[in-house]
């Protein structure tokens, strides 16, 4: 078995290989180019043409699955800790690839790389508490009939298939490991399919883990290049966890094989997240400062390419001007340019196609909003604007909040957000819901009763609601940061998925079975189980 990747280096770029069926394999053509978004130069290419994906899935199922399931949750948690150690040892290399292929500043790379290592360590830690069990249990035995000896028990049996993880371009590291951590802990082998445009980092990380030999054979595979016919070969027991745009997500849900076989699918799609400034917040209060700073951070971190980033800024109408001035004042201080320069706070978006998409998105927003801030004479530091995928942070203001459909419908995946004035709290909540189901909303207020009311009002259409009073204005982890202990996902447009949430995330990779039998039988069965929520 070849364990060391040999990314063929051509005249100017690597050709990424895929790790499938326990060996590194290259597609039969050069494939799609991966670029450095700062300079436009090609850094790698990837192709899946000619790869036997049916055989790859079968290998994961038949070799990786049994090897993983032989281990207990506790033993698999230990493996996650080893994976985290392998990755942590080469952190600087990952940062460098993040800069070259994603235009990441150090802070951006940290969200992706340190976020992935931290998530693996988190699951290593909480997974170790599951000890030597091999199945999950949900609650205890319950009496089902007049005969008290006839009982029922809900257990979770790890799936005997492959977890196909299809990821978006913006988190090549975190997207890979946040899914893989939960799946591997559950005992289900992973076949990861990173977005082609930034697959280099994901591929090198997988290569490091394979080379270290810490996982059983077949437990971790990676497909670089287009998904090809991957979904055509799914079968009972396989699952798909997808992160990306709503359109692609819908295509996966409607895929004939997925429908025919009722393949379990989790979708994390795009989202029009909002921040809501409470009606009580005065422009000279600390809450106002915390709010403005959070908006600036969300607009510029990873050049606004976070699924959780703030897109809509809901402010009381009489404070809209003050909000614009505060946010614009902060945006003016942001240095956009080559992330290799330590002065740079914000790098480019991922490539020229994405820059074009952001520019087109801004044009759409402008049909119903006015630009309130954009850099004058925009000139990125140490970079050529003609070659680099740079976009100025752009703040807009809706002309008519209630009739500005486009602001509530178009996700501009870049450093762009729109101020949406509201009259009263009922209107504010209604506007937040116009996103059609979002990943996250944040509320800034000094009024505890308002925060509680907002939490309930927004909870119906959001996966996460962050309620910030001045006491935690400086200490919260950030609107856009997904924590492994908290559920990630949102209803409606956001895909309707649920990921992470600590050990809750394990259930996606288990079949929940209602076991019925005598008390003695269920007691014997129960000994092999652990209730992750106890
Ligand atoms: P995308 O174009 O939808 O692609 C996502 C993934 O799907 C890529 O790996 C892509 O592969 C793959 N794919 C494309 N067509 C497919 C098909 N027919 N069958 C199976 N897989 C297919 O999204 P993106 O441009 O990479 O990412 C940006 C979007 O992701 C944004 O809208 C953002 O909001 C969303 N996002 C959501 C979350 C979340 O957690 N909710 C997190 C991050 C990003 P190729 O790259 O090879 O085409």
XYZ file of C-alpha atoms and ligand atoms in Angstrom:
582
model
C 0.000 0.000 0.000
C 1.357 3.417 -0.968
C 1.030 5.711 2.022
C 2.989 8.683 0.760
C 1.354 11.004 -1.709
C 3.334 11.941 -4.747
C 1.598 15.029 -6.067
C 3.185 15.121 -9.468
C 4.849 18.491 -9.898
C 4.509 19.742 -13.441
C 6.230 22.782 -14.885
C 4.322 25.142 -12.643
C 1.811 23.297 -10.464
C 1.091 20.174 -8.458
C -1.378 17.604 -9.723
C -3.385 16.573 -6.685
C -3.953 12.874 -6.229
C -6.905 11.225 -4.516
C -6.566 8.625 -1.761
C -9.096 5.938 -2.633
C -9.187 2.208 -2.038
C -6.098 2.492 0.160
C -3.872 4.036 -2.502
C -3.013 7.376 -4.024
C -4.390 7.757 -7.522
C -4.402 10.566 -10.064
C -7.121 11.338 -12.593
C -6.368 10.716 -16.224
C -6.302 14.388 -17.179
C -4.731 17.567 -15.801
C -8.125 18.708 -14.542
C -9.254 21.949 -12.942
C -6.745 24.594 -11.909
C -6.401 25.763 -8.318
C -5.069 29.316 -8.116
C -3.379 31.696 -5.753
C -6.095 34.352 -5.514
C -3.568 37.090 -4.700
C -1.615 36.687 -7.922
C -3.838 34.581 -10.151
C -1.073 32.009 -10.677
C -1.978 28.323 -10.814
C -0.728 26.426 -7.762
C -2.184 22.983 -8.409
C -4.706 21.054 -10.442
C -7.093 18.224 -9.683
C -9.010 15.705 -11.724
C -11.182 12.753 -10.804
C -11.515 11.538 -14.374
C -11.141 7.805 -14.730
C -11.158 7.070 -10.978
C -13.210 4.043 -9.945
C -15.465 5.578 -7.312
C -17.672 2.512 -6.997
C -14.634 0.489 -5.933
C -13.488 3.293 -3.647
C -16.810 3.332 -1.796
C -16.793 -0.463 -1.537
C -13.293 -0.401 -0.034
C -14.306 2.135 2.621
C -17.407 0.084 3.440
C -15.724 -3.326 3.472
C -12.292 -2.507 4.893
C -12.557 0.799 6.777
C -15.970 0.233 8.363
C -15.317 -3.142 10.042
C -11.892 -1.985 11.280
C -13.381 1.109 12.884
C -16.346 -0.696 14.400
C -14.090 -3.270 16.015
C -12.913 -0.409 18.205
C -14.945 1.135 21.019
C -15.951 4.800 21.117
C -13.140 5.400 23.600
C -10.539 3.818 21.304
C -11.777 5.806 18.327
C -11.654 8.992 20.408
C -8.006 8.212 21.069
C -7.415 8.022 17.309
C -8.951 11.489 16.901
C -6.466 12.826 19.433
C -3.633 11.309 17.377
C -4.997 12.853 14.180
C -5.089 16.247 15.942
C -1.458 15.806 17.055
C -0.326 14.936 13.510
C -2.046 18.040 12.163
C -0.878 20.344 14.961
C 2.745 19.385 14.292
C 2.545 20.822 10.774
C 0.377 23.872 11.510
C 2.742 26.327 9.800
C 2.578 24.372 6.542
C -1.213 24.465 6.593
C -1.148 28.233 7.150
C 1.145 28.604 4.150
C -1.125 26.562 1.884
C -4.123 28.528 3.200
C -2.370 31.727 2.182
C -1.346 30.433 -1.246
C -4.608 28.761 -2.249
C -7.296 30.584 -0.241
C -5.771 34.049 0.192
C -5.903 33.591 3.972
C -4.334 36.009 6.397
C -2.915 34.345 9.514
C -6.135 35.120 11.370
C -8.199 33.563 8.556
C -6.012 30.454 8.450
C -6.335 30.140 12.197
C -10.129 29.973 11.987
C -9.815 27.144 9.473
C -6.754 25.226 10.692
C -6.845 25.808 14.456
C -10.614 25.414 14.267
C -10.173 21.953 12.773
C -7.508 20.851 15.273
C -9.573 22.216 18.162
C -12.657 20.367 16.934
C -10.759 17.067 16.688
C -9.374 17.555 20.202
C -12.821 18.393 21.508
C -14.293 15.152 20.125
C -11.265 13.195 21.335
C -12.022 14.488 24.816
C -15.774 14.056 24.961
C -15.588 10.799 22.999
C -13.238 9.293 25.583
C -16.066 9.508 28.120
C -18.047 6.978 26.062
C -15.516 4.347 27.117
C -15.643 0.812 25.777
C -19.236 0.891 24.489
C -20.040 -0.017 20.847
C -23.578 1.344 20.585
C -25.482 4.379 21.790
C -28.503 4.308 24.047
C -31.229 6.903 24.303
C -32.671 6.722 27.803
C -33.378 3.505 29.680
C -35.649 0.450 29.251
C -39.379 1.174 29.363
C -42.301 -1.111 30.089
C -44.433 -1.721 26.988
C -47.270 -4.025 28.045
C -49.181 -5.455 30.959
C -46.353 -7.949 31.387
C -43.680 -5.757 32.970
C -41.063 -8.133 31.617
C -41.745 -7.008 28.018
C -39.716 -3.830 27.544
C -38.385 -1.432 24.941
C -35.083 0.406 24.606
C -33.868 2.875 21.984
C -30.335 2.170 20.836
C -28.125 3.608 18.106
C -26.166 1.152 15.953
C -23.277 2.615 13.907
C -24.121 2.594 10.195
C -22.407 -0.009 8.042
C -21.810 2.325 5.122
C -19.596 5.211 4.086
C -19.929 8.827 5.154
C -19.535 10.878 1.997
C -18.558 14.391 3.070
C -18.896 17.038 0.360
C -17.426 20.364 1.414
C -17.449 24.018 0.383
C -14.386 25.946 -0.729
C -14.212 28.347 2.188
C -13.155 25.887 4.909
C -10.907 23.248 3.337
C -9.529 22.230 6.764
C -12.355 22.791 9.232
C -15.010 21.491 6.825
C -13.068 18.262 6.431
C -12.289 17.587 10.104
C -15.456 18.814 11.806
C -17.367 16.203 9.802
C -14.705 13.498 9.919
C -14.272 13.807 13.710
C -17.905 12.915 14.388
C -18.112 10.240 11.716
C -14.919 8.463 12.786
C -15.962 8.615 16.436
C -19.228 6.982 15.404
C -17.310 4.209 13.623
C -18.232 5.183 10.083
C -15.453 5.530 7.462
C -15.115 8.821 5.616
C -14.790 9.596 1.941
C -14.174 13.353 1.823
C -14.766 15.435 -1.305
C -13.320 18.910 -0.772
C -14.328 21.745 -3.087
C -11.918 21.586 -5.995
C -10.834 25.235 -5.894
C -9.180 24.866 -2.454
C -8.648 21.085 -2.242
C -4.873 21.377 -1.846
C -4.970 21.969 1.935
C -7.492 19.188 2.553
C -5.455 16.793 0.451
C -2.149 17.578 2.194
C -3.766 17.181 5.613
C -5.224 13.809 4.678
C -1.844 12.837 3.276
C -0.155 13.714 6.601
C -2.650 11.588 8.536
C -2.379 8.635 6.139
C 1.405 8.827 6.226
C 1.378 8.837 10.031
C -0.607 5.593 9.934
C -2.804 6.534 12.873
C -6.120 5.442 11.343
C -7.131 1.933 10.254
C -6.876 1.211 6.554
C -9.932 2.432 4.658
C -11.117 4.730 7.469
C -10.242 7.925 5.596
C -10.301 8.556 1.847
C -10.282 11.731 -0.191
C -11.497 12.492 -3.680
C -9.878 15.516 -5.338
C -11.592 16.912 -8.403
C -15.206 16.859 -9.503
C -17.675 14.488 -7.766
C -18.043 12.561 -11.029
C -20.362 9.536 -10.533
C -19.765 9.295 -6.781
C -23.422 9.553 -5.785
C -24.496 6.911 -8.323
C -22.947 4.188 -6.165
C -24.453 5.012 -2.785
C -26.374 2.276 -1.015
C -28.162 1.457 2.227
C -26.080 2.542 5.201
C -24.231 5.323 3.378
C -24.843 8.949 4.289
C -24.051 12.260 2.640
C -23.106 15.319 4.657
C -22.968 18.308 2.342
C -21.847 21.901 2.846
C -22.153 24.401 0.044
C -24.619 26.438 -1.914
C -28.360 25.867 -1.684
C -28.543 24.969 -5.396
C -25.953 22.203 -5.190
C -27.544 20.947 -1.987
C -30.898 20.703 -3.687
C -29.290 18.857 -6.607
C -27.888 16.271 -4.179
C -31.228 15.837 -2.443
C -32.882 15.283 -5.815
C -30.181 12.956 -7.149
C -31.990 9.816 -8.442
C -29.836 7.365 -6.483
C -30.165 9.399 -3.289
C -33.940 9.434 -3.717
C -34.304 5.795 -4.727
C -32.203 4.492 -1.849
C -33.470 7.076 0.648
C -29.899 7.984 1.446
C -29.669 10.037 4.631
C -28.511 13.544 3.718
C -27.480 16.477 5.903
C -27.362 19.825 4.146
C -25.531 22.918 5.374
C -26.316 25.546 2.779
C -26.069 29.293 2.389
C -27.676 31.738 4.720
C -28.661 35.396 5.045
C -27.550 35.800 8.658
C -28.402 38.924 10.562
C -27.305 40.991 13.508
C -29.943 42.921 15.408
C -29.127 46.052 17.386
C -31.670 46.360 20.211
C -33.946 49.402 20.366
C -32.449 50.315 23.755
C -28.853 50.679 22.572
C -27.542 54.260 22.551
C -24.765 55.154 20.117
C -22.437 56.092 22.984
C -23.006 52.836 24.918
C -20.551 49.913 25.127
C -23.094 47.638 23.403
C -23.000 49.891 20.359
C -19.219 49.600 20.164
C -19.337 45.806 20.559
C -21.970 45.614 17.826
C -20.031 47.756 15.322
C -16.810 45.855 15.932
C -18.534 42.497 15.443
C -20.030 43.644 12.127
C -16.629 44.802 10.901
C -15.031 41.481 11.937
C -17.737 39.442 10.267
C -17.525 41.425 7.031
C -13.752 41.109 6.749
C -12.741 37.768 8.347
C -11.960 35.384 5.471
C -12.979 38.273 3.201
C -16.579 37.655 4.203
C -16.510 34.063 2.943
C -18.086 32.431 5.976
C -21.472 30.768 5.729
C -22.250 32.303 9.119
C -21.104 35.846 8.248
C -23.411 38.776 8.936
C -25.181 39.817 5.715
C -28.019 41.918 7.133
C -27.572 44.532 9.854
C -30.918 45.319 11.492
C -30.825 48.655 13.329
C -33.478 51.004 14.752
C -34.238 53.518 11.983
C -33.233 56.491 14.131
C -29.812 54.953 14.740
C -29.078 53.825 11.171
C -26.812 56.776 10.431
C -24.860 56.349 13.665
C -24.472 52.625 12.899
C -23.211 53.332 9.389
C -20.696 55.858 10.688
C -19.396 53.500 13.363
C -19.062 50.509 11.004
C -17.617 52.577 8.148
C -15.115 54.125 10.573
C -13.841 50.634 11.404
C -13.896 49.383 7.792
C -11.692 52.338 6.796
C -8.944 50.937 9.008
C -8.955 47.535 7.294
C -5.887 46.995 5.102
C -6.774 44.835 2.103
C -3.926 43.181 0.237
C -1.456 40.346 -0.076
C -1.826 38.210 3.063
C 1.951 37.659 3.000
C 2.326 41.255 4.233
C 1.808 41.374 8.010
C 0.044 44.745 7.635
C -2.788 43.088 5.695
C -6.018 42.482 7.613
C -8.084 41.152 4.705
C -6.993 39.084 1.716
C -8.708 38.388 -1.607
C -11.757 36.212 -2.186
C -10.976 32.728 -3.439
C -10.608 33.370 -7.170
C -11.629 35.669 -10.022
C -14.910 33.803 -10.570
C -15.826 34.458 -6.938
C -14.795 38.113 -7.258
C -17.071 38.421 -10.284
C -19.887 36.748 -8.374
C -19.421 39.199 -5.466
C -19.369 42.182 -7.825
C -22.522 40.946 -9.519
C -24.100 40.407 -6.109
C -23.298 43.972 -5.061
C -24.889 45.203 -8.291
C -28.043 43.244 -7.416
C -28.133 44.669 -3.887
C -27.709 48.154 -5.323
C -31.042 47.824 -7.092
C -32.638 48.171 -3.644
C -29.861 49.638 -1.484
C -27.341 52.456 -1.609
C -23.630 52.040 -1.004
C -22.854 53.574 2.387
C -19.161 52.664 2.402
C -16.635 51.301 -0.051
C -12.919 52.117 -0.267
C -12.115 55.106 -2.428
C -9.430 54.487 -5.067
C -9.296 50.851 -3.967
C -5.690 49.650 -4.229
C -4.767 46.422 -2.419
C -1.425 46.369 -0.624
C 1.397 44.605 -2.532
C -1.008 43.277 -5.142
C -2.146 43.875 -8.681
C -5.902 44.463 -8.740
C -6.024 43.208 -12.341
C -4.713 39.779 -11.294
C -5.839 39.382 -7.695
C -9.395 38.556 -6.587
C -9.701 41.610 -4.343
C -12.959 43.244 -3.355
C -13.310 46.314 -1.148
C -15.376 45.841 2.015
C -18.746 47.257 1.005
C -21.501 48.442 3.316
C -24.931 49.210 1.878
C -28.156 50.618 3.274
C -31.585 49.352 2.212
C -33.787 52.040 0.718
C -37.008 50.376 1.909
C -36.412 47.527 4.364
C -39.753 45.820 3.806
C -39.657 45.912 0.036
C -35.985 45.147 -0.414
C -36.536 41.489 -1.401
C -33.106 41.088 -2.913
C -31.413 41.910 0.408
C -33.276 39.076 2.082
C -32.706 36.642 -0.790
C -29.269 37.120 -2.349
C -26.269 35.817 -0.433
C -23.239 37.833 -1.560
C -20.397 35.585 -0.444
C -17.777 38.268 0.208
C -17.029 41.320 2.381
C -20.475 42.787 1.922
C -23.374 43.566 4.273
C -26.458 45.765 4.219
C -27.879 47.996 6.930
C -31.622 47.350 7.188
C -33.441 49.943 9.348
C -36.451 48.820 11.389
C -39.265 50.737 13.113
C -40.021 48.522 16.083
C -39.086 45.138 17.483
C -41.921 43.288 15.746
C -40.638 44.560 12.425
C -37.056 43.699 13.376
C -37.998 40.075 14.106
C -40.051 39.857 10.909
C -37.133 41.207 8.853
C -34.719 38.695 10.389
C -37.139 35.901 9.401
C -37.210 37.164 5.818
C -33.921 35.281 5.381
C -36.115 32.197 5.021
C -34.246 30.207 7.679
C -30.705 31.120 8.688
C -27.697 29.639 10.433
C -27.271 32.377 13.014
C -28.532 35.707 14.289
C -26.912 37.895 16.930
C -28.702 40.391 19.108
C -26.915 43.208 20.940
C -28.802 44.832 23.795
C -28.480 45.872 27.406
C -32.078 44.848 28.107
C -32.299 41.267 29.389
C -36.044 41.036 28.747
C -35.581 42.128 25.132
C -32.790 39.604 24.613
C -34.993 36.806 25.952
C -37.892 37.878 23.731
C -35.594 38.087 20.696
C -34.197 34.623 21.433
C -37.662 33.122 21.357
C -38.818 35.127 18.338
C -35.763 34.268 16.247
C -35.412 30.697 17.499
C -38.109 29.435 15.149
C -36.117 30.299 12.031
C -32.497 30.069 13.175
C -30.094 27.304 14.143
C -28.174 29.505 16.559
C -29.000 32.776 18.279
C -26.277 34.736 20.060
C -27.646 37.117 22.696
C -25.011 39.660 23.695
C -25.363 41.928 26.709
C -22.507 44.206 27.794
C -21.248 41.669 30.339
C -20.104 39.336 27.534
C -19.459 42.026 24.902
C -15.733 41.312 24.991
C -15.657 37.654 25.899
C -18.019 35.887 23.472
C -16.464 33.710 20.764
C -17.954 35.605 17.814
C -21.099 35.626 15.722
C -19.562 33.576 12.927
C -17.558 31.044 14.893
C -18.999 27.539 14.966
C -18.196 25.744 18.209
C -18.055 21.931 18.284
C -20.121 21.867 21.474
C -22.998 23.769 19.876
C -25.297 22.622 17.113
C -24.471 24.038 13.668
C -27.104 24.268 10.946
C -30.266 26.140 10.231
C -33.772 25.515 8.935
C -35.239 26.362 5.533
C -32.870 28.045 3.168
C -29.897 27.179 5.416
C -30.454 23.545 4.419
C -32.331 22.134 7.403
C -29.226 20.327 8.623
C -27.701 19.765 12.039
C -24.014 19.118 12.647
C -21.806 18.945 15.727
C -23.621 19.897 18.934
C -21.227 17.748 20.933
C -22.237 14.089 21.090
C -25.671 14.835 19.599
C -23.876 14.873 16.232
C -23.171 11.130 16.572
C -26.798 10.186 15.936
C -26.575 11.123 12.251
C -24.120 8.240 11.823
C -26.219 5.693 13.719
C -29.401 3.810 13.007
C -31.805 4.414 15.865
C -33.503 1.121 16.665
C -36.363 0.438 19.044
C -35.276 -2.861 20.637
C -38.093 -4.843 22.213
C -37.589 -7.861 24.415
C -37.510 -9.208 27.928
C -35.893 -7.228 30.728
C -33.006 -9.721 30.831
C -32.354 -9.452 27.083
C -32.444 -5.681 27.108
C -30.186 -5.530 30.144
C -27.639 -7.709 28.352
C -27.900 -5.528 25.237
C -27.729 -2.374 27.281
C -24.335 -3.371 28.658
C -22.792 -2.761 25.235
C -24.298 0.742 25.020
C -23.682 4.186 26.432
C -26.100 7.081 26.703
C -24.120 10.035 25.327
C -26.386 12.504 27.062
C -26.065 11.153 30.588
P -20.840 24.706 -4.126
O -20.480 25.248 -5.446
O -22.243 24.375 -3.856
O -19.892 23.422 -3.923
C -19.878 22.712 -2.728
C -19.345 21.305 -2.952
O -20.273 20.563 -3.744
C -18.015 21.241 -3.693
O -17.226 20.234 -3.130
C -18.442 20.882 -5.101
O -17.426 20.239 -5.837
C -19.557 19.931 -4.809
N -20.482 19.718 -5.918
C -20.761 20.545 -6.956
N -21.684 19.976 -7.763
C -21.982 18.771 -7.224
C -22.852 17.701 -7.593
N -23.607 17.779 -8.682
N -22.890 16.603 -6.815
C -22.137 16.510 -5.707
N -21.292 17.494 -5.308
C -21.231 18.611 -6.042
O -20.395 25.693 -2.946
P -19.035 26.507 -2.785
O -19.001 27.569 -3.829
O -17.874 25.569 -2.669
O -19.224 27.150 -1.337
C -19.848 28.385 -1.090
C -21.236 28.199 -0.552
O -21.217 27.301 0.547
C -21.844 29.480 -0.011
O -23.130 29.623 -0.519
C -21.873 29.269 1.501
O -22.925 29.949 2.161
C -22.014 27.818 1.621
N -21.465 27.343 2.889
C -22.320 26.886 3.834
C -21.817 26.443 5.047
C -22.719 25.925 6.138
O -22.216 25.330 7.089
N -24.006 26.102 6.062
C -20.437 26.457 5.291
C -19.608 26.930 4.295
C -20.138 27.376 3.086
P -16.507 21.072 -6.877
O -15.805 22.110 -6.092
O -15.612 20.029 -7.423
O -17.448 21.656 -7.885
